[in-house]
Short mmCIF file of C-alpha atoms in Angstrom, two decimals:
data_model
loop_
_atom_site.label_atom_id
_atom_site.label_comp_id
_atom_site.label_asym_id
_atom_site.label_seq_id
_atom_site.Cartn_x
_atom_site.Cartn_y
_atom_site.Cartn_z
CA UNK A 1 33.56 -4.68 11.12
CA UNK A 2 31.67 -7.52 12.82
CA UNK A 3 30.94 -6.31 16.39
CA UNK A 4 29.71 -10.31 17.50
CA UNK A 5 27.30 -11.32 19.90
CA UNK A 6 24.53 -10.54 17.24
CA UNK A 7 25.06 -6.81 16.92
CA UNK A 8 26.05 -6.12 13.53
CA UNK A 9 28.45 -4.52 11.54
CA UNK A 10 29.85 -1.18 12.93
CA UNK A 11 31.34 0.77 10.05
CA UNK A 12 31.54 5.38 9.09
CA UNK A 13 29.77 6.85 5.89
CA UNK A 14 31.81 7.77 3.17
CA UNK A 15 29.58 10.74 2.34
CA UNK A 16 32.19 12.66 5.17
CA UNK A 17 34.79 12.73 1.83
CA UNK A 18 34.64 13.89 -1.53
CA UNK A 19 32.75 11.51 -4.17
CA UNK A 20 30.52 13.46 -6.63
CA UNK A 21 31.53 11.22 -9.21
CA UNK A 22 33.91 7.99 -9.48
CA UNK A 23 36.73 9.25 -10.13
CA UNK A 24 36.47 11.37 -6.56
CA UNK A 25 35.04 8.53 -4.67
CA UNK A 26 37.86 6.27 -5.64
CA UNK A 27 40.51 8.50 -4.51
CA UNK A 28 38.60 8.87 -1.01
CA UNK A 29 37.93 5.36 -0.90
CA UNK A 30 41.67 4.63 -1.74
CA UNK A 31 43.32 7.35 0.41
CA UNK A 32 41.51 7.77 3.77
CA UNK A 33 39.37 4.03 4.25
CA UNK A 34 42.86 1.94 4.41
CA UNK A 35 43.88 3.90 7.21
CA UNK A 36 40.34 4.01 9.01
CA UNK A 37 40.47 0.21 9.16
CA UNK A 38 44.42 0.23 10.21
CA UNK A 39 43.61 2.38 13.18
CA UNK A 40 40.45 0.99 13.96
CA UNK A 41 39.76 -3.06 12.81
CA UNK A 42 43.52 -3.85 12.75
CA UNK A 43 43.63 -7.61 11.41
CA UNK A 44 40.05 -7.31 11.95
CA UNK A 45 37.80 -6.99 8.24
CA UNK A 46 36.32 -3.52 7.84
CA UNK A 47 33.24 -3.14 6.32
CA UNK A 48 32.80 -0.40 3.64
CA UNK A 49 29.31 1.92 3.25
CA UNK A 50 30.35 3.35 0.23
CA UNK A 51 28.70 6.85 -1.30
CA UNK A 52 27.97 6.14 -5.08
CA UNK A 53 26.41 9.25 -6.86
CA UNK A 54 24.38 8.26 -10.48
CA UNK A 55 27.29 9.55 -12.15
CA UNK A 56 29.44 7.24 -10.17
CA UNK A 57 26.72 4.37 -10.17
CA UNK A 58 26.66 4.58 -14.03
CA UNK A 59 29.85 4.24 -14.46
CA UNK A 60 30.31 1.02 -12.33
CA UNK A 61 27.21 -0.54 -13.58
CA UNK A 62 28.44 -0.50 -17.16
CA UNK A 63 31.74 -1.32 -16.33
CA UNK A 64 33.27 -4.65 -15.85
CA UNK A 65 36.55 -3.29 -15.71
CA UNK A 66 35.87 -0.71 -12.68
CA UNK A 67 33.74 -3.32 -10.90
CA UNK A 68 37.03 -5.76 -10.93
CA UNK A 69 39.40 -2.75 -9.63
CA UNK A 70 36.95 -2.29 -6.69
CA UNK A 71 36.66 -6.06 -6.17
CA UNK A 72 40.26 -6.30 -5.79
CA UNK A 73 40.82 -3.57 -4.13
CA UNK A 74 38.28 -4.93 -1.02
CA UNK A 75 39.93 -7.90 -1.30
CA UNK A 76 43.40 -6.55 -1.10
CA UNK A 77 42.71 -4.72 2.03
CA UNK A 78 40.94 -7.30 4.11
CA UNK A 79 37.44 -5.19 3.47
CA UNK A 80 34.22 -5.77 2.19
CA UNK A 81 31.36 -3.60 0.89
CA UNK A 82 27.95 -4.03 2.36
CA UNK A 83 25.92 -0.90 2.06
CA UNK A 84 25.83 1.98 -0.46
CA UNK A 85 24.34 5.50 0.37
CA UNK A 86 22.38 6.80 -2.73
CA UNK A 87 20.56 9.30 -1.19
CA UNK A 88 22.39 12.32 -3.14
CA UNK A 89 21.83 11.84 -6.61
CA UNK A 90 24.54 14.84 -7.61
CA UNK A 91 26.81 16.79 -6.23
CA UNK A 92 26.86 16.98 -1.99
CA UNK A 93 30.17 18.67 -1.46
CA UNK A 94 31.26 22.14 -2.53
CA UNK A 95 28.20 23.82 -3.80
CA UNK A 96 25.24 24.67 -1.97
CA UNK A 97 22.78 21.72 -1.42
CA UNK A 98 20.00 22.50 0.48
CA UNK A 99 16.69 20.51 -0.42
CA UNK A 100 17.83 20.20 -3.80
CA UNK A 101 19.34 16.73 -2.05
CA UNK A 102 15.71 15.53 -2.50
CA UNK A 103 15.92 15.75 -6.00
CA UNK A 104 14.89 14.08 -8.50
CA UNK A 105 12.98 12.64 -5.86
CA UNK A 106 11.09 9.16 -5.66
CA UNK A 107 8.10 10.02 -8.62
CA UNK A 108 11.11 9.74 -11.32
CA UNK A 109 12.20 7.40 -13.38
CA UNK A 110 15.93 9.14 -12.86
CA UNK A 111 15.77 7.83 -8.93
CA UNK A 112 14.16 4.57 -10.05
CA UNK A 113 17.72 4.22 -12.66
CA UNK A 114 20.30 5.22 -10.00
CA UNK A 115 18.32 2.75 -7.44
CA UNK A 116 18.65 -0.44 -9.89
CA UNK A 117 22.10 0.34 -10.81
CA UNK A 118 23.37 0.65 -7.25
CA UNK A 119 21.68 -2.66 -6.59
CA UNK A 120 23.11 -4.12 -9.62
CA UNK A 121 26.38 -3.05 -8.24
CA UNK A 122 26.09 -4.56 -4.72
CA UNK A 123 24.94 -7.92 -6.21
CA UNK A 124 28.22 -8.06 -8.54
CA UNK A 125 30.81 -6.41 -5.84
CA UNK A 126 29.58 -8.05 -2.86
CA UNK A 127 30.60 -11.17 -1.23
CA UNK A 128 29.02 -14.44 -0.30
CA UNK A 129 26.63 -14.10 2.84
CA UNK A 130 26.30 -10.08 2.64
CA UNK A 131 22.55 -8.80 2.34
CA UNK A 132 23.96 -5.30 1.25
CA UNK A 133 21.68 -2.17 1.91
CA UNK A 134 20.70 1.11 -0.36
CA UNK A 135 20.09 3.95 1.74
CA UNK A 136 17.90 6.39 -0.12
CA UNK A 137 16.09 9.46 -0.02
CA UNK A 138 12.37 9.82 2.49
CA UNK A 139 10.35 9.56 -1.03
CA UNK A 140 10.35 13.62 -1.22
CA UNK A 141 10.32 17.07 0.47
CA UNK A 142 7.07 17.77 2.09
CA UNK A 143 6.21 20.71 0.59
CA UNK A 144 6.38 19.52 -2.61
CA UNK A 145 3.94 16.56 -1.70
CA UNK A 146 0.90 18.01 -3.22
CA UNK A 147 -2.09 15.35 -3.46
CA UNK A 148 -2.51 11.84 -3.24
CA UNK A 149 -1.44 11.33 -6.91
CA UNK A 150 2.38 11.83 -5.71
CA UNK A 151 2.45 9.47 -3.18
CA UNK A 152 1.06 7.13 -5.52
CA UNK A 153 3.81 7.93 -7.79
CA UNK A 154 6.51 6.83 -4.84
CA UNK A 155 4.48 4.02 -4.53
CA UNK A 156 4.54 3.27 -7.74
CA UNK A 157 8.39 3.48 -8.44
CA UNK A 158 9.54 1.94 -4.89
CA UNK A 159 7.60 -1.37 -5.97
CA UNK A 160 9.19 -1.70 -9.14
CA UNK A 161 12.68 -1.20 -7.85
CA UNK A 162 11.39 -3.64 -5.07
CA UNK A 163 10.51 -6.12 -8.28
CA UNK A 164 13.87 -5.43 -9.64
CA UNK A 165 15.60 -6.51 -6.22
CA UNK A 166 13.15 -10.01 -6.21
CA UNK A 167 14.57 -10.68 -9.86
CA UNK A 168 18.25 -9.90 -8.65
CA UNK A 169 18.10 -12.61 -5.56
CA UNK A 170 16.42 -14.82 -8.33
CA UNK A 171 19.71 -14.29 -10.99
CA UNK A 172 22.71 -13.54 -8.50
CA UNK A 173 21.29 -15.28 -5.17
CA UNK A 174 22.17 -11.60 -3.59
CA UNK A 175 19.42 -9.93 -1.32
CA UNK A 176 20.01 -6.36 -1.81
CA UNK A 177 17.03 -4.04 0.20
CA UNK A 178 16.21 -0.79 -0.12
CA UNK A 179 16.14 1.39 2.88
CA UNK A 180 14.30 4.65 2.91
CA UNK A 181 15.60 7.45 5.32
CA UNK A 182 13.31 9.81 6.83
CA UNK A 183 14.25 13.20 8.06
CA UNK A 184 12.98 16.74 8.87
CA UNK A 185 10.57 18.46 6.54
CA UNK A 186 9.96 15.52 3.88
CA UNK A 187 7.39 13.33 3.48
CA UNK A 188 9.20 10.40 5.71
CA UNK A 189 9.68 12.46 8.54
CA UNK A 190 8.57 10.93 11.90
CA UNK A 191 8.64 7.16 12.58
CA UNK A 192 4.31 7.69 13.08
CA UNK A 193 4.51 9.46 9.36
CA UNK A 194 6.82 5.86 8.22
CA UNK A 195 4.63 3.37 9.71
CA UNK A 196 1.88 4.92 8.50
CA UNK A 197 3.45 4.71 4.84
CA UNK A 198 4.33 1.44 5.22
CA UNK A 199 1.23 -0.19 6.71
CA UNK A 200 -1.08 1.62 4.67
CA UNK A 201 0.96 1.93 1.00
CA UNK A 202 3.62 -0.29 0.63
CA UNK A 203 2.36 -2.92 3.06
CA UNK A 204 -0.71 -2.84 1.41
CA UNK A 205 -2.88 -5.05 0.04
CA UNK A 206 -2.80 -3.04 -3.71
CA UNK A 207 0.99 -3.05 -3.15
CA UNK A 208 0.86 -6.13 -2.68
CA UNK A 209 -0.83 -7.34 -5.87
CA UNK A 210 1.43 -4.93 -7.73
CA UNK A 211 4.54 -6.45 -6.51
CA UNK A 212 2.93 -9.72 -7.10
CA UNK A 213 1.95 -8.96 -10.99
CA UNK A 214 5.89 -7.40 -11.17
CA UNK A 215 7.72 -10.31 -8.94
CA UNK A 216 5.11 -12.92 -8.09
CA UNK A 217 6.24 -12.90 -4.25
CA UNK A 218 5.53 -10.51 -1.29
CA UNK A 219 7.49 -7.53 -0.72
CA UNK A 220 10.14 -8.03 1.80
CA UNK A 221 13.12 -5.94 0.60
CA UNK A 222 12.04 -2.25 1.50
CA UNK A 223 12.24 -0.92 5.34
CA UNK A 224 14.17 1.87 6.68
CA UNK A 225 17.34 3.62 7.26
CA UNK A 226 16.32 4.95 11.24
CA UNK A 227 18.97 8.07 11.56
CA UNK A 228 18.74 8.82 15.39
CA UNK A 229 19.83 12.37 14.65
CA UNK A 230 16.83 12.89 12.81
CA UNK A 231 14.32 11.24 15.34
CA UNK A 232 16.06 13.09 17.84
CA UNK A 233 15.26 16.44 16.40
CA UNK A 234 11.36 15.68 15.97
CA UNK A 235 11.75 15.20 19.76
CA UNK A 236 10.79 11.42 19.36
CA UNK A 237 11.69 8.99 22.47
CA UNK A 238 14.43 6.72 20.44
CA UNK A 239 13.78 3.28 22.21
CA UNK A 240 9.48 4.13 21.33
CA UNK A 241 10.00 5.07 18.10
CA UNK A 242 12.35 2.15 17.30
CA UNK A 243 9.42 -0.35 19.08
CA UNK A 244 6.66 0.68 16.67
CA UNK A 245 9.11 0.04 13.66
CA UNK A 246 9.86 -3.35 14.90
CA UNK A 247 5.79 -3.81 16.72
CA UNK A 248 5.06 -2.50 12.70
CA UNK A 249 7.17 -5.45 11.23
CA UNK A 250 8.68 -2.50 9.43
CA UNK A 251 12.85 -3.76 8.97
CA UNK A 252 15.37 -1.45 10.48
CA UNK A 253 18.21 -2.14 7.64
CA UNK A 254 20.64 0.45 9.11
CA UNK A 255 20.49 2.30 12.43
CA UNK A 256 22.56 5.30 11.73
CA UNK A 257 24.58 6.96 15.02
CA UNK A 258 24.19 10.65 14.32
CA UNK A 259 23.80 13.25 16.54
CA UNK A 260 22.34 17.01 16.17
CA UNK A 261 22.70 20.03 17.86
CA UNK A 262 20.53 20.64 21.03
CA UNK A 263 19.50 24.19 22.24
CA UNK A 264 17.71 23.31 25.52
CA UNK A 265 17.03 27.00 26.59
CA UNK A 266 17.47 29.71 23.48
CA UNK A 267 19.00 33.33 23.89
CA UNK A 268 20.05 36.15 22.21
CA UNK A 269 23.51 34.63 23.52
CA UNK A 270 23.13 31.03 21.81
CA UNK A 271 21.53 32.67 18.49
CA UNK A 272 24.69 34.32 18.20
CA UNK A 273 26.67 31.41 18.53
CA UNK A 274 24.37 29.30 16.42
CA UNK A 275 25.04 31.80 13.53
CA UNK A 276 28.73 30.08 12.73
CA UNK A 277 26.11 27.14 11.85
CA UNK A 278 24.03 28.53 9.63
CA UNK A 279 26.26 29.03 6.73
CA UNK A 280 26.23 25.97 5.45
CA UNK A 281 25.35 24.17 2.17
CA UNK A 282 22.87 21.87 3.25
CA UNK A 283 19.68 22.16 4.85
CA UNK A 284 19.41 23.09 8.43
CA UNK A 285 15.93 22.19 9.66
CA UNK A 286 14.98 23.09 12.67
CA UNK A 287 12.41 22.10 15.57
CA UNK A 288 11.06 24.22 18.37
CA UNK A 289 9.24 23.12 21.45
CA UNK A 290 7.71 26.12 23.09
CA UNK A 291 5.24 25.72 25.43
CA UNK A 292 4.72 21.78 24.75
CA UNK A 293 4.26 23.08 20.82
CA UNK A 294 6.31 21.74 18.50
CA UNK A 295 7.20 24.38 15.76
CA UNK A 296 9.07 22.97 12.60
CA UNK A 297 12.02 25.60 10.22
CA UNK A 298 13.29 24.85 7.30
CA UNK A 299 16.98 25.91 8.28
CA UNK A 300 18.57 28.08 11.58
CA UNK A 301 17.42 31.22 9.60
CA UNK A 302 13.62 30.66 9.74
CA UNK A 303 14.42 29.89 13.78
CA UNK A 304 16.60 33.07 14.00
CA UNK A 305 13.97 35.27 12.88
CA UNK A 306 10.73 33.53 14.86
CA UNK A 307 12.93 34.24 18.11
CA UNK A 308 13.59 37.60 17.14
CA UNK A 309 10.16 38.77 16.67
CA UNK A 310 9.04 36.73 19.98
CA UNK A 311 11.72 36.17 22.35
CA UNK A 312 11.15 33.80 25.01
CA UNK A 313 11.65 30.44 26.77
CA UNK A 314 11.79 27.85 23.72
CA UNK A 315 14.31 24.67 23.18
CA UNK A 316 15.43 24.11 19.60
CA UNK A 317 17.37 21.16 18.15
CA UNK A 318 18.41 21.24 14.82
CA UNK A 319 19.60 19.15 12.50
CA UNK A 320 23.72 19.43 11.85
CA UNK A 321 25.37 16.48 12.28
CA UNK A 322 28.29 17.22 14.96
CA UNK A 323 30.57 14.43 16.19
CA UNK A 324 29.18 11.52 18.07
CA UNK A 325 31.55 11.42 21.05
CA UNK A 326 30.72 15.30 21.98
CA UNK A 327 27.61 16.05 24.18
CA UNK A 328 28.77 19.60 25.53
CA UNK A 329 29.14 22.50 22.83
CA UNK A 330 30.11 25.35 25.46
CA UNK A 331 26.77 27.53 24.88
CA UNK A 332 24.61 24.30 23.91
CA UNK A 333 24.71 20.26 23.78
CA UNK A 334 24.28 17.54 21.26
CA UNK A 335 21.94 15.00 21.02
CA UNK A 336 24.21 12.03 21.64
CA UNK A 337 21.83 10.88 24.92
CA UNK A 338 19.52 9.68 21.92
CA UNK A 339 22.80 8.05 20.09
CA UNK A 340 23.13 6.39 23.72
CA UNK A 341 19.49 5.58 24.24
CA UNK A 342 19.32 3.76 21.00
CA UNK A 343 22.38 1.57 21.65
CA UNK A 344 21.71 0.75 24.73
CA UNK A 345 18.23 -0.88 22.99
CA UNK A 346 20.18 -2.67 20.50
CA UNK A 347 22.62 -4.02 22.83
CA UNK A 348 19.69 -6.01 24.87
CA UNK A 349 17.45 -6.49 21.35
CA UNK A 350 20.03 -6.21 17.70
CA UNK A 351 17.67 -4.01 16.21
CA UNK A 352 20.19 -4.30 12.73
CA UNK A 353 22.86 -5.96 11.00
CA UNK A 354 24.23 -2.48 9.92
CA UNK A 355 25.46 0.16 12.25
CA UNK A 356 26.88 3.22 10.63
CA UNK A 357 28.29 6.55 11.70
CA UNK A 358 27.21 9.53 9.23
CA UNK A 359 28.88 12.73 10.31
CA UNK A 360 29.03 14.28 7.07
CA UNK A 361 29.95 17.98 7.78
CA UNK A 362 33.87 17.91 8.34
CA UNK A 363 34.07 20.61 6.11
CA UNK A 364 31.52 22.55 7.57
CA UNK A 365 32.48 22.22 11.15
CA UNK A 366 33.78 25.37 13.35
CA UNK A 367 37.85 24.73 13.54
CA UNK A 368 37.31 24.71 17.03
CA UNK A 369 35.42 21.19 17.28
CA UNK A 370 38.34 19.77 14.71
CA UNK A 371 40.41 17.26 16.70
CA UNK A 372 43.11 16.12 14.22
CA UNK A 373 42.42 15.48 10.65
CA UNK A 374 39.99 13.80 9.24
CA UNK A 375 41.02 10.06 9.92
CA UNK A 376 41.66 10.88 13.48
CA UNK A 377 37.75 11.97 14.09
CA UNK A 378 36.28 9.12 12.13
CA UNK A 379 38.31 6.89 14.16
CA UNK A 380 37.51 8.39 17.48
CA UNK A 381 33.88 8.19 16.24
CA UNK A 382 34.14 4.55 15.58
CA UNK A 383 35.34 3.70 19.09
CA UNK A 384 32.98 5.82 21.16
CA UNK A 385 29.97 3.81 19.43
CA UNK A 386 31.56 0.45 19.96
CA UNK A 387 32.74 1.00 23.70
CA UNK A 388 28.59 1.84 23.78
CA UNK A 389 28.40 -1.20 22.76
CA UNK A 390 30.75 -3.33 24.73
#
């Protein structure tokens, strides 16, 4: 939905409900967005970040038929489609994740396919004056980054789906950019590490004769998806860290609301309680500052057992994305001061055209921080972040 006054559309991730193929993500997108945008846009047009797998982005991409049914469907129910998350390349719900999310990552030509179809999507289902985004994966996971050679490889494949957005606008007159995400433990983890990557690889001058050779123009459709959870929990100042990007000329395509659990004095007694979190499917990377140290975990575990073998003073915040409107957890908070920082930034200076809410662990939320069903927290998400805004 259009906020106004220059501050973008404000819409939820469908990654929150099931979609590992099309079949899924159709009945989620049929069943639960209608009565999002009832509840929350009213007569208002609701704009749709849709979750598209490669199994689901295959089968739209070589399908007329299914592209026509989605058309329609938008159409029918005053909506329109303007980003795609195609970070997940399989399956994200029901079986244990962890950094296998990463994978493949950006060195492969199986990334490089899902990327192209997705934006070959978005340029046939999206409407006139939409510059839809592709939220993707931060490149790879850091330990697997092993020399130079690899992040040449990233390079390498992010230009030539760059080339293949140029030639898009050319054919469809659709800008479609690419917008990599960073996050804890991968090689696009801090905004320093994503400048850095930018200015000195993609922004480069080599890149820059690459791209020319592939599209014969600059690159300009690559920049990032800046997930405030994620910043938060490498202890970054928000409104800094979103000032380099923009000081950087680096384009902030989506600024995510997302907040993550804060542990601003650890004991035995909030270990305990932090347990319930750990058993979870996806990653839970933590980071501990201890002494002015910062201390980076892979998940809660690796946390659990440091403590255990040296207890002491130490704050932790991890990342599990908990709802935006809660700040106080009983033994612990949430990051959502860096949700509010961040707003209050892009209220005086838009920042982005796309505002999105990705709380993606329903499932995996204790019952007791499960207000309602499903549609009821989205919804009470949505209008926290726009009374920030107001």
């Amino acid at each position: 939905m259009d906020l106004g006054n220059g501050l973008g559309h404000l819409t939820y991730s469908t990654l929150v409900h099931p979609g590992d193929d099309w079949e899924q993500m159709w009945a989620s997108l049929t069943t639960y967005v209608p009565k999002v945008k009832a509840r929350f846009a009213h007569n208002q047009r609701f704009g749709v970040s849709l979750r598209l797998s490669a199994s689901s982005a295959q089968t739209l991409a070589g399908s007329a038929a299914e592209r026509d049914k989605l058309k329609k469907f938008l159409a029918d129910n005053g909506m329109y489609l303007y980003t795609v998350n195609a970070f997940p390349y399989g399956a994200f719900k029901g079986t244990l994740v962890k950094e296998q999310v990463y994978e493949p990552d950006w060195r492969s030509e199986e990334r490089t396919r899902y990327t192209t179809n997705v934006a070959d999507v978005l340029a046939d289902v999206c409407g006139a004056g939409i510059s839809p985004s592709i939220q993707s994966a931060p490149l790879g996971f850091k330990p697997r980054v092993t020399g130079s050679d690899v992040v040449a490889s990233y390079t390498d494949h992010v230009l030539r789906v760059a080339a293949h957005l140029v030639a898009l606008e050319q054919r469809t007159g659709c800008t479609v950019t690419l917008a990599l995400e960073p996050e804890p433990y991968c090689f696009l983890e801090t905004t320093d590490e994503a400048v850095d990557y930018f200015t000195h690889h993609l922004y480069s001058g080599t890149a820059a004769e690459t791209l020319a050779k592939l599209a014969h123009i600059p690159i300009s459709e690559a920049g990032v998806v800046f997930d405030i959870c994620h910043q938060a929990v490498e202890f970054e100042d928000i409104p800094a860290s979103l000032q380099k990007l923009v000081d950087a000329g680096i384009p902030i395509f989506k600024l995510q609301e997302a907040a993550a659990l804060w542990m601003p004095e650890v004991t035995p007694a909030v270990v305990d309680t932090l347990k319930r979190y750990s058993k979870t499917i996806y990653l839970t990377q933590t980071v501990e500052k201890k002494d002015g140290k910062l201390t980076r975990f892979l998940n809660l575990e690796d946390a659990f057992a440091a403590f255990e073998k040296s207890p002491g003073p130490r704050e932790w915040r991890t990342h599990f994305h908990v709802p935006v409107f809660l700040d106080d957890l009983g033994p612990f908070r949430t990051t959502r001061f860096a949700i509010e920082d961040a707003l209050a930034f892009h209220k005086k200076k838009p920042l982005s055209r796309q505002l999105e809410i990705e709380t993606y662990t329903w499932d995996m939320l204790p019952e007791n921080l499960k207000a309602g069903d499903i549609v009821d927290y989205v919804c009470r998400e949505l209008d926290w972040v726009r009374g920030q805004l107001n």
